[in-house]
mmCIF file of C-alpha atoms and ligand atoms in Angstrom:
data_model
loop_
_atom_site.group_PDB
_atom_site.id
_atom_site.type_symbol
_atom_site.label_atom_id
_atom_site.label_comp_id
_atom_site.label_asym_id
_atom_site.label_seq_id
_atom_site.Cartn_x
_atom_site.Cartn_y
_atom_site.Cartn_z
ATOM 1 C CA UNK A 9 102.296 116.883 72.723
ATOM 2 C CA UNK A 10 103.989 119.893 74.296
ATOM 3 C CA UNK A 11 103.173 121.020 77.814
ATOM 4 C CA UNK A 12 104.436 124.467 78.734
ATOM 5 C CA UNK A 13 104.966 125.877 82.198
ATOM 6 C CA UNK A 14 105.022 124.362 85.661
ATOM 7 C CA UNK A 15 107.491 122.054 87.340
ATOM 8 C CA UNK A 16 107.263 118.489 88.615
ATOM 9 C CA UNK A 17 106.060 118.440 92.232
ATOM 10 C CA UNK A 18 106.939 115.766 94.783
ATOM 11 C CA UNK A 19 103.265 114.708 94.819
ATOM 12 C CA UNK A 20 103.616 113.786 91.121
ATOM 13 C CA UNK A 21 105.630 110.721 92.152
ATOM 14 C CA UNK A 22 103.955 109.919 95.461
ATOM 15 C CA UNK A 23 101.663 107.075 94.489
ATOM 16 C CA UNK A 24 98.242 108.695 94.915
ATOM 17 C CA UNK A 25 95.704 110.573 92.825
ATOM 18 C CA UNK A 26 98.190 113.353 91.916
ATOM 19 C CA UNK A 27 100.650 110.809 90.484
ATOM 20 C CA UNK A 28 97.949 109.059 88.516
ATOM 21 C CA UNK A 29 96.858 112.399 86.989
ATOM 22 C CA UNK A 30 100.480 113.337 86.254
ATOM 23 C CA UNK A 31 101.092 110.027 84.434
ATOM 24 C CA UNK A 32 97.851 110.299 82.452
ATOM 25 C CA UNK A 33 98.696 113.866 81.387
ATOM 26 C CA UNK A 34 102.454 113.813 80.825
ATOM 27 C CA UNK A 35 103.749 110.265 80.331
ATOM 28 C CA UNK A 36 101.180 107.743 79.140
ATOM 29 C CA UNK A 37 99.708 109.611 76.130
ATOM 30 C CA UNK A 38 103.162 109.662 74.519
ATOM 31 C CA UNK A 39 103.669 105.894 74.677
ATOM 32 C CA UNK A 40 100.383 104.098 75.277
ATOM 33 C CA UNK A 41 100.529 100.652 73.728
ATOM 34 C CA UNK A 42 100.384 96.968 74.605
ATOM 35 C CA UNK A 43 102.262 93.789 73.705
ATOM 36 C CA UNK A 44 99.532 91.483 75.059
ATOM 37 C CA UNK A 45 96.187 92.056 76.770
ATOM 38 C CA UNK A 46 97.382 94.775 79.194
ATOM 39 C CA UNK A 47 97.998 98.334 77.977
ATOM 40 C CA UNK A 48 100.390 100.847 79.568
ATOM 41 C CA UNK A 49 97.369 103.047 80.262
ATOM 42 C CA UNK A 50 95.691 100.223 82.208
ATOM 43 C CA UNK A 51 98.321 100.974 84.886
ATOM 44 C CA UNK A 52 98.111 97.443 86.251
ATOM 45 C CA UNK A 53 100.916 96.103 88.475
ATOM 46 C CA UNK A 54 102.655 94.467 85.482
ATOM 47 C CA UNK A 55 102.008 94.269 81.751
ATOM 48 C CA UNK A 56 102.167 91.169 79.573
ATOM 49 C CA UNK A 57 103.629 89.712 76.397
ATOM 50 C CA UNK A 58 103.126 86.098 75.245
ATOM 51 C CA UNK A 59 103.098 83.966 78.432
ATOM 52 C CA UNK A 60 105.056 86.485 80.486
ATOM 53 C CA UNK A 61 104.490 89.621 82.555
ATOM 54 C CA UNK A 62 106.998 92.434 82.844
ATOM 55 C CA UNK A 63 107.328 95.192 85.441
ATOM 56 C CA UNK A 64 109.815 97.740 86.765
ATOM 57 C CA UNK A 65 110.190 99.776 89.954
ATOM 58 C CA UNK A 66 112.717 102.145 91.482
ATOM 59 C CA UNK A 67 113.403 102.290 95.225
ATOM 60 C CA UNK A 68 114.558 105.431 97.030
ATOM 61 C CA UNK A 69 113.687 104.593 100.642
ATOM 62 C CA UNK A 70 115.282 106.752 103.327
ATOM 63 C CA UNK A 71 116.966 105.430 105.460
ATOM 64 C CA UNK A 72 118.234 102.502 103.298
ATOM 65 C CA UNK A 73 118.180 100.140 106.289
ATOM 66 C CA UNK A 74 115.161 100.038 108.608
ATOM 67 C CA UNK A 75 113.573 97.641 111.130
ATOM 68 C CA UNK A 76 112.605 94.513 109.234
ATOM 69 C CA UNK A 77 114.687 95.068 106.130
ATOM 70 C CA UNK A 78 116.605 97.284 103.755
ATOM 71 C CA UNK A 79 116.250 98.866 100.344
ATOM 72 C CA UNK A 80 117.709 95.618 98.956
ATOM 73 C CA UNK A 81 114.985 93.410 100.384
ATOM 74 C CA UNK A 82 112.420 95.998 99.301
ATOM 75 C CA UNK A 83 113.699 95.957 95.715
ATOM 76 C CA UNK A 84 113.206 92.180 95.452
ATOM 77 C CA UNK A 85 109.860 92.187 97.285
ATOM 78 C CA UNK A 86 108.366 95.210 95.503
ATOM 79 C CA UNK A 87 109.160 94.042 91.990
ATOM 80 C CA UNK A 88 108.334 90.371 92.562
ATOM 81 C CA UNK A 89 105.083 91.393 94.297
ATOM 82 C CA UNK A 90 103.931 93.386 91.257
ATOM 83 C CA UNK A 91 104.487 90.201 89.235
ATOM 84 C CA UNK A 92 102.881 87.869 91.791
ATOM 85 C CA UNK A 93 99.623 89.849 92.050
ATOM 86 C CA UNK A 94 99.077 89.119 88.338
ATOM 87 C CA UNK A 95 99.187 85.431 89.289
ATOM 88 C CA UNK A 96 102.580 85.096 87.560
ATOM 89 C CA UNK A 97 105.648 83.391 89.003
ATOM 90 C CA UNK A 98 108.630 85.787 89.331
ATOM 91 C CA UNK A 99 111.591 84.343 87.393
ATOM 92 C CA UNK A 100 114.026 86.947 86.046
ATOM 93 C CA UNK A 101 115.259 90.237 87.498
ATOM 94 C CA UNK A 102 117.600 93.079 86.603
ATOM 95 C CA UNK A 103 119.486 95.294 89.046
ATOM 96 C CA UNK A 104 120.397 98.937 88.421
ATOM 97 C CA UNK A 105 122.275 100.792 91.138
ATOM 98 C CA UNK A 106 122.599 104.563 91.415
ATOM 99 C CA UNK A 107 125.012 105.211 94.281
ATOM 100 C CA UNK A 108 126.139 108.453 95.831
ATOM 101 C CA UNK A 109 129.920 108.946 95.763
ATOM 102 C CA UNK A 110 131.257 108.118 99.252
ATOM 103 C CA UNK A 111 128.562 105.528 100.103
ATOM 104 C CA UNK A 112 129.976 102.932 102.514
ATOM 105 C CA UNK A 113 130.908 99.592 100.908
ATOM 106 C CA UNK A 114 129.910 97.795 104.111
ATOM 107 C CA UNK A 115 126.384 99.171 103.929
ATOM 108 C CA UNK A 116 126.203 98.455 100.189
ATOM 109 C CA UNK A 117 127.292 94.864 100.852
ATOM 110 C CA UNK A 118 124.578 94.407 103.465
ATOM 111 C CA UNK A 119 121.956 95.701 101.025
ATOM 112 C CA UNK A 120 123.188 93.392 98.235
ATOM 113 C CA UNK A 121 123.399 90.396 100.607
ATOM 114 C CA UNK A 122 119.720 90.854 101.429
ATOM 115 C CA UNK A 123 118.867 91.069 97.737
ATOM 116 C CA UNK A 124 120.803 87.878 97.080
ATOM 117 C CA UNK A 125 119.049 86.080 99.967
ATOM 118 C CA UNK A 126 115.542 86.917 98.754
ATOM 119 C CA UNK A 127 116.206 86.269 95.047
ATOM 120 C CA UNK A 128 117.486 82.806 96.051
ATOM 121 C CA UNK A 129 114.442 82.214 98.226
ATOM 122 C CA UNK A 130 112.225 83.020 95.247
ATOM 123 C CA UNK A 131 114.431 81.141 92.775
ATOM 124 C CA UNK A 132 114.776 84.330 90.724
ATOM 125 C CA UNK A 133 117.747 84.658 88.342
ATOM 126 C CA UNK A 134 119.319 88.113 88.390
ATOM 127 C CA UNK A 135 120.885 88.213 84.936
ATOM 128 C CA UNK A 136 121.545 91.824 83.960
ATOM 129 C CA UNK A 137 122.225 95.201 85.531
ATOM 130 C CA UNK A 138 123.883 98.594 85.526
ATOM 131 C CA UNK A 139 125.784 100.791 88.005
ATOM 132 C CA UNK A 140 126.196 104.575 88.179
ATOM 133 C CA UNK A 141 128.013 106.536 90.881
ATOM 134 C CA UNK A 142 126.827 110.144 91.135
ATOM 135 C CA UNK A 143 127.787 113.270 92.981
ATOM 136 C CA UNK A 144 124.270 114.020 94.219
ATOM 137 C CA UNK A 145 122.690 113.743 97.645
ATOM 138 C CA UNK A 146 120.709 110.525 97.071
ATOM 139 C CA UNK A 147 122.401 107.839 99.189
ATOM 140 C CA UNK A 148 121.365 104.899 97.076
ATOM 141 C CA UNK A 149 118.595 104.303 94.543
ATOM 142 C CA UNK A 150 117.857 100.844 93.153
ATOM 143 C CA UNK A 151 115.865 99.916 90.069
ATOM 144 C CA UNK A 152 114.745 96.359 89.521
ATOM 145 C CA UNK A 153 112.795 95.134 86.510
ATOM 146 C CA UNK A 154 111.305 91.677 86.566
ATOM 147 C CA UNK A 155 109.715 89.036 84.377
ATOM 148 C CA UNK A 156 107.166 86.486 85.573
ATOM 149 C CA UNK A 157 105.697 83.452 83.833
ATOM 150 C CA UNK A 158 102.352 81.692 83.540
ATOM 151 C CA UNK A 159 102.139 78.706 85.840
ATOM 152 C CA UNK A 160 99.804 75.901 86.923
ATOM 153 C CA UNK A 161 98.564 77.773 90.035
ATOM 154 C CA UNK A 162 97.406 80.720 87.917
ATOM 155 C CA UNK A 163 95.650 78.405 85.427
ATOM 156 C CA UNK A 164 93.935 76.626 88.292
ATOM 157 C CA UNK A 165 92.787 79.933 89.838
ATOM 158 C CA UNK A 166 91.249 81.140 86.583
ATOM 159 C CA UNK A 167 89.580 77.756 85.971
ATOM 160 C CA UNK A 168 87.952 77.978 89.427
ATOM 161 C CA UNK A 169 86.778 81.562 88.802
ATOM 162 C CA UNK A 170 85.227 80.427 85.498
ATOM 163 C CA UNK A 171 83.175 77.792 87.306
ATOM 164 C CA UNK A 172 81.255 80.714 88.806
ATOM 165 C CA UNK A 173 81.393 83.616 86.331
ATOM 166 C CA UNK A 174 82.758 84.897 83.038
ATOM 167 C CA UNK A 175 86.429 85.890 83.273
ATOM 168 C CA UNK A 176 87.883 87.019 79.940
ATOM 169 C CA UNK A 177 91.488 87.663 81.053
ATOM 170 C CA UNK A 178 94.667 85.543 80.975
ATOM 171 C CA UNK A 179 96.001 87.056 84.205
ATOM 172 C CA UNK A 180 94.560 88.142 87.546
ATOM 173 C CA UNK A 181 93.745 91.753 86.695
ATOM 174 C CA UNK A 182 93.039 94.717 88.987
ATOM 175 C CA UNK A 183 89.975 95.390 86.796
ATOM 176 C CA UNK A 184 88.660 91.850 87.326
ATOM 177 C CA UNK A 185 86.410 92.213 90.387
ATOM 178 C CA UNK A 186 82.707 91.484 89.981
ATOM 179 C CA UNK A 187 79.758 92.387 92.199
ATOM 180 C CA UNK A 188 78.881 90.426 95.349
ATOM 181 C CA UNK A 189 82.448 89.200 95.752
ATOM 182 C CA UNK A 190 84.465 89.065 98.952
ATOM 183 C CA UNK A 191 87.352 91.379 99.851
ATOM 184 C CA UNK A 192 90.271 89.832 101.739
ATOM 185 C CA UNK A 193 93.433 91.474 103.048
ATOM 186 C CA UNK A 194 96.336 89.086 103.681
ATOM 187 C CA UNK A 195 97.509 90.584 106.985
ATOM 188 C CA UNK A 196 98.040 93.594 109.248
ATOM 189 C CA UNK A 197 98.360 96.885 107.430
ATOM 190 C CA UNK A 198 100.552 100.029 107.583
ATOM 191 C CA UNK A 199 103.615 98.416 109.206
ATOM 192 C CA UNK A 200 106.114 99.321 106.461
ATOM 193 C CA UNK A 201 105.220 103.033 106.376
ATOM 194 C CA UNK A 202 105.129 103.281 110.157
ATOM 195 C CA UNK A 203 108.433 101.460 110.740
ATOM 196 C CA UNK A 204 110.323 103.564 108.154
ATOM 197 C CA UNK A 205 108.824 106.821 109.419
ATOM 198 C CA UNK A 206 109.696 105.886 113.009
ATOM 199 C CA UNK A 207 113.416 105.628 112.118
ATOM 200 C CA UNK A 208 113.507 109.196 110.818
ATOM 201 C CA UNK A 209 115.170 112.018 112.646
ATOM 202 C CA UNK A 210 113.000 113.580 115.325
ATOM 203 C CA UNK A 211 110.592 110.653 115.474
ATOM 204 C CA UNK A 212 111.375 107.573 117.486
ATOM 205 C CA UNK A 213 108.470 106.179 119.411
ATOM 206 C CA UNK A 214 109.101 103.062 121.437
ATOM 207 C CA UNK A 215 107.382 100.841 118.872
ATOM 208 C CA UNK A 216 108.031 97.214 118.166
ATOM 209 C CA UNK A 217 106.916 97.518 114.575
ATOM 210 C CA UNK A 218 108.968 96.171 111.715
ATOM 211 C CA UNK A 219 108.494 96.655 107.999
ATOM 212 C CA UNK A 220 106.255 93.961 106.549
ATOM 213 C CA UNK A 221 108.443 93.694 103.409
ATOM 214 C CA UNK A 222 107.952 90.129 102.140
ATOM 215 C CA UNK A 223 107.676 88.386 98.754
ATOM 216 C CA UNK A 224 103.980 87.535 98.496
ATOM 217 C CA UNK A 225 104.573 84.874 95.816
ATOM 218 C CA UNK A 226 105.836 82.607 98.616
ATOM 219 C CA UNK A 227 102.249 82.286 99.886
ATOM 220 C CA UNK A 228 100.219 83.273 96.803
ATOM 221 C CA UNK A 229 101.210 80.178 94.813
ATOM 222 C CA UNK A 230 99.349 77.991 97.362
ATOM 223 C CA UNK A 231 96.360 80.338 97.521
ATOM 224 C CA UNK A 232 96.000 80.492 93.715
ATOM 225 C CA UNK A 233 95.947 76.712 93.761
ATOM 226 C CA UNK A 234 92.732 76.897 95.843
ATOM 227 C CA UNK A 235 91.387 79.422 93.355
ATOM 228 C CA UNK A 236 88.586 81.920 92.902
ATOM 229 C CA UNK A 237 90.594 85.179 93.001
ATOM 230 C CA UNK A 238 89.215 87.694 90.491
ATOM 231 C CA UNK A 239 91.403 90.741 91.263
ATOM 232 C CA UNK A 240 94.559 91.463 93.289
ATOM 233 C CA UNK A 241 96.847 94.336 94.223
ATOM 234 C CA UNK A 242 99.714 94.819 96.628
ATOM 235 C CA UNK A 243 98.799 97.918 98.669
ATOM 236 C CA UNK A 244 102.102 99.858 98.624
ATOM 237 C CA UNK A 245 102.183 103.674 98.485
ATOM 238 C CA UNK A 246 98.758 105.100 99.159
ATOM 239 C CA UNK A 247 98.070 102.018 101.261
ATOM 240 C CA UNK A 248 94.907 99.958 101.492
ATOM 241 C CA UNK A 249 92.757 102.998 100.617
ATOM 242 C CA UNK A 250 94.508 103.439 97.273
ATOM 243 C CA UNK A 251 94.483 99.739 96.347
ATOM 244 C CA UNK A 252 90.755 99.364 97.124
ATOM 245 C CA UNK A 253 89.865 102.485 95.138
ATOM 246 C CA UNK A 254 91.928 101.375 92.144
ATOM 247 C CA UNK A 255 90.263 97.952 92.024
ATOM 248 C CA UNK A 256 86.830 99.510 92.542
ATOM 249 C CA UNK A 257 87.284 102.155 89.837
ATOM 250 C CA UNK A 258 88.866 99.852 87.245
ATOM 251 C CA UNK A 259 86.370 97.034 87.861
ATOM 252 C CA UNK A 260 83.326 99.330 87.973
ATOM 253 C CA UNK A 261 82.082 97.973 91.306
ATOM 254 C CA UNK A 262 81.485 99.662 94.654
ATOM 255 C CA UNK A 263 82.794 98.299 97.939
ATOM 256 C CA UNK A 264 81.695 98.150 101.561
ATOM 257 C CA UNK A 265 84.572 97.803 104.036
ATOM 258 C CA UNK A 266 83.984 96.978 107.699
ATOM 259 C CA UNK A 267 86.481 99.184 109.503
ATOM 260 C CA UNK A 268 86.794 97.017 112.613
ATOM 261 C CA UNK A 269 87.740 93.988 110.501
ATOM 262 C CA UNK A 270 90.846 95.608 109.014
ATOM 263 C CA UNK A 271 93.781 93.883 110.761
ATOM 264 C CA UNK A 272 96.110 96.398 112.402
ATOM 265 C CA UNK A 273 98.446 96.496 115.402
ATOM 266 C CA UNK A 274 97.173 98.770 118.207
ATOM 267 C CA UNK A 275 100.602 100.442 118.325
ATOM 268 C CA UNK A 276 100.359 101.251 114.601
ATOM 269 C CA UNK A 277 96.911 102.742 115.107
ATOM 270 C CA UNK A 278 98.195 104.805 118.067
ATOM 271 C CA UNK A 279 101.291 106.018 116.183
ATOM 272 C CA UNK A 280 99.127 107.200 113.275
ATOM 273 C CA UNK A 281 96.642 108.879 115.648
ATOM 274 C CA UNK A 282 99.404 110.858 117.383
ATOM 275 C CA UNK A 283 100.931 112.028 114.078
ATOM 276 C CA UNK A 284 97.578 112.676 112.392
ATOM 277 C CA UNK A 285 98.219 110.042 109.704
ATOM 278 C CA UNK A 286 95.619 107.723 108.175
ATOM 279 C CA UNK A 287 96.820 104.103 108.563
ATOM 280 C CA UNK A 288 94.670 103.154 105.575
ATOM 281 C CA UNK A 289 96.904 105.380 103.423
ATOM 282 C CA UNK A 290 100.223 104.089 104.828
ATOM 283 C CA UNK A 291 102.508 101.894 102.708
ATOM 284 C CA UNK A 292 102.746 98.096 102.942
ATOM 285 C CA UNK A 293 105.360 95.953 101.174
ATOM 286 C CA UNK A 294 104.258 92.382 101.859
ATOM 287 C CA UNK A 295 100.473 92.400 101.724
ATOM 288 C CA UNK A 296 97.833 91.553 99.148
ATOM 289 C CA UNK A 297 94.279 92.777 98.765
ATOM 290 C CA UNK A 298 92.258 90.208 96.875
ATOM 291 C CA UNK A 299 88.718 89.973 95.591
ATOM 292 C CA UNK A 300 87.346 86.433 95.623
ATOM 293 C CA UNK A 301 84.159 84.825 94.291
ATOM 294 C CA UNK A 302 81.824 84.413 97.264
ATOM 295 C CA UNK A 303 81.716 80.601 97.085
ATOM 296 C CA UNK A 304 85.526 80.314 97.454
ATOM 297 C CA UNK A 305 86.155 83.082 100.008
ATOM 298 C CA UNK A 306 86.324 80.870 103.122
ATOM 299 C CA UNK A 307 88.654 78.371 101.439
ATOM 300 C CA UNK A 308 90.924 81.165 100.204
ATOM 301 C CA UNK A 309 91.025 82.704 103.695
ATOM 302 C CA UNK A 310 91.885 79.321 105.207
ATOM 303 C CA UNK A 311 94.668 78.751 102.669
ATOM 304 C CA UNK A 312 96.144 82.204 103.365
ATOM 305 C CA UNK A 313 96.294 81.433 107.073
ATOM 306 C CA UNK A 314 97.696 77.972 106.416
ATOM 307 C CA UNK A 315 100.402 79.537 104.232
ATOM 308 C CA UNK A 316 101.535 81.670 107.182
ATOM 309 C CA UNK A 317 99.339 84.753 106.786
ATOM 310 C CA UNK A 318 97.680 84.270 110.167
ATOM 311 C CA UNK A 319 96.167 87.769 110.344
ATOM 312 C CA UNK A 320 94.424 87.464 106.968
ATOM 313 C CA UNK A 321 90.836 88.670 107.215
ATOM 314 C CA UNK A 322 87.670 89.170 105.203
ATOM 315 C CA UNK A 323 87.144 92.938 105.377
ATOM 316 C CA UNK A 324 84.152 93.564 103.134
ATOM 317 C CA UNK A 325 82.373 92.882 99.867
ATOM 318 C CA UNK A 326 81.790 94.373 96.445
ATOM 319 C CA UNK A 327 78.422 95.778 95.436
ATOM 320 C CA UNK A 328 76.655 97.324 92.455
ATOM 321 C CA UNK A 329 74.492 99.494 94.714
ATOM 322 C CA UNK A 330 77.009 102.349 94.621
ATOM 323 C CA UNK A 331 80.296 103.108 92.850
ATOM 324 C CA UNK A 332 82.383 104.273 95.810
ATOM 325 C CA UNK A 333 84.468 102.517 98.439
ATOM 326 C CA UNK A 334 82.391 102.954 101.592
ATOM 327 C CA UNK A 335 83.831 102.469 105.058
ATOM 328 C CA UNK A 336 81.372 101.200 107.651
ATOM 329 C CA UNK A 337 82.584 102.311 111.076
ATOM 330 C CA UNK A 338 82.350 100.432 114.344
ATOM 331 C CA UNK A 339 79.250 102.361 115.371
ATOM 332 C CA UNK A 340 77.503 101.597 112.084
ATOM 333 C CA UNK A 341 77.957 104.952 110.347
ATOM 334 C CA UNK A 342 79.109 104.983 106.744
ATOM 335 C CA UNK A 343 81.566 107.287 105.027
ATOM 336 C CA UNK A 344 83.267 107.311 101.653
ATOM 337 C CA UNK A 345 86.910 106.202 101.704
ATOM 338 C CA UNK A 346 88.558 108.297 98.972
ATOM 339 C CA UNK A 347 91.910 107.447 97.350
ATOM 340 C CA UNK A 348 94.729 109.433 99.010
ATOM 341 C CA UNK A 349 95.980 112.417 96.970
ATOM 342 C CA UNK A 350 99.584 111.354 97.701
ATOM 343 C CA UNK A 351 101.380 109.091 100.129
ATOM 344 C CA UNK A 352 101.517 110.926 103.476
ATOM 345 C CA UNK A 353 105.192 109.998 103.961
ATOM 346 C CA UNK A 354 107.869 110.657 101.292
ATOM 347 C CA UNK A 355 110.572 108.111 100.352
ATOM 348 C CA UNK A 356 109.100 104.992 101.968
ATOM 349 C CA UNK A 357 109.820 102.709 99.040
HETATM 350 MG MG1 MG B 21 101.616 97.043 92.850
#
């Protein structure tokens, strides 16, 4: 396949509809294949081989240190979260550093210390890597690939789902949602995007908002043990709006979301209002959206809260009455919640 003309735009890597179209046109057709049940073109959070899942992600957040974390913490959270939302236990990680010549060793050490702390916390072995120093204005970019393994909590979750419905997959897939299931978000949204944006030059509101970067496996293993989760995603770039639309589209079910039930700090809502940003499209780095069989939804919610996710909330349900994600507002009006075209803020992860 040869494509002539045009150049890559920043939207082509910004985690929304433009990026998805770019990948489907330029990248995926050249390679599409699978080593297990998940194809490259499925664009799930990880793909699988044997009893493992495999994923990779590159982090270019600016600035590299922000309230609540750093690019190092983000690199462990982001990659392990893409493994954890498959129901897999993160086990192995690689580390590739691309560092701008002149980058301060002290800052680099702080970033690597955070990575080391969170890999230990997760019991992840970091066993291979690569380093390049470049004369280009990038600061630091980090790539981490990761491998996760099948585990008893995942098996238990799928067994519980199968007590209620057919579930043909080995992993928790983002195409796995059925109709009349319950939509849960694990906590308050938009805090990563808002905290990073608020550290940028020219913007510094007096906000006490920190990035929510966190490895979701640390609570998901308990929640999977309760069971009944049919689909999961971590809502990163493109935010909650993107994650809901991806699950809806891939699963072939519509959704109704009750706007007032979406957990969000008032200061985050206000910040987004002032800057004309949609909090539903802002990045998160420690949250999970999950679809749960109706019979298990209350138990799953309870287990999320018990595992420390005290702002977890049921925000809606799936339906076969329409195909779209519909947002029901406080005053009872309904509007379609489309997937964002691109993340509203560049370089947040
Ligand atoms: Mg993901």
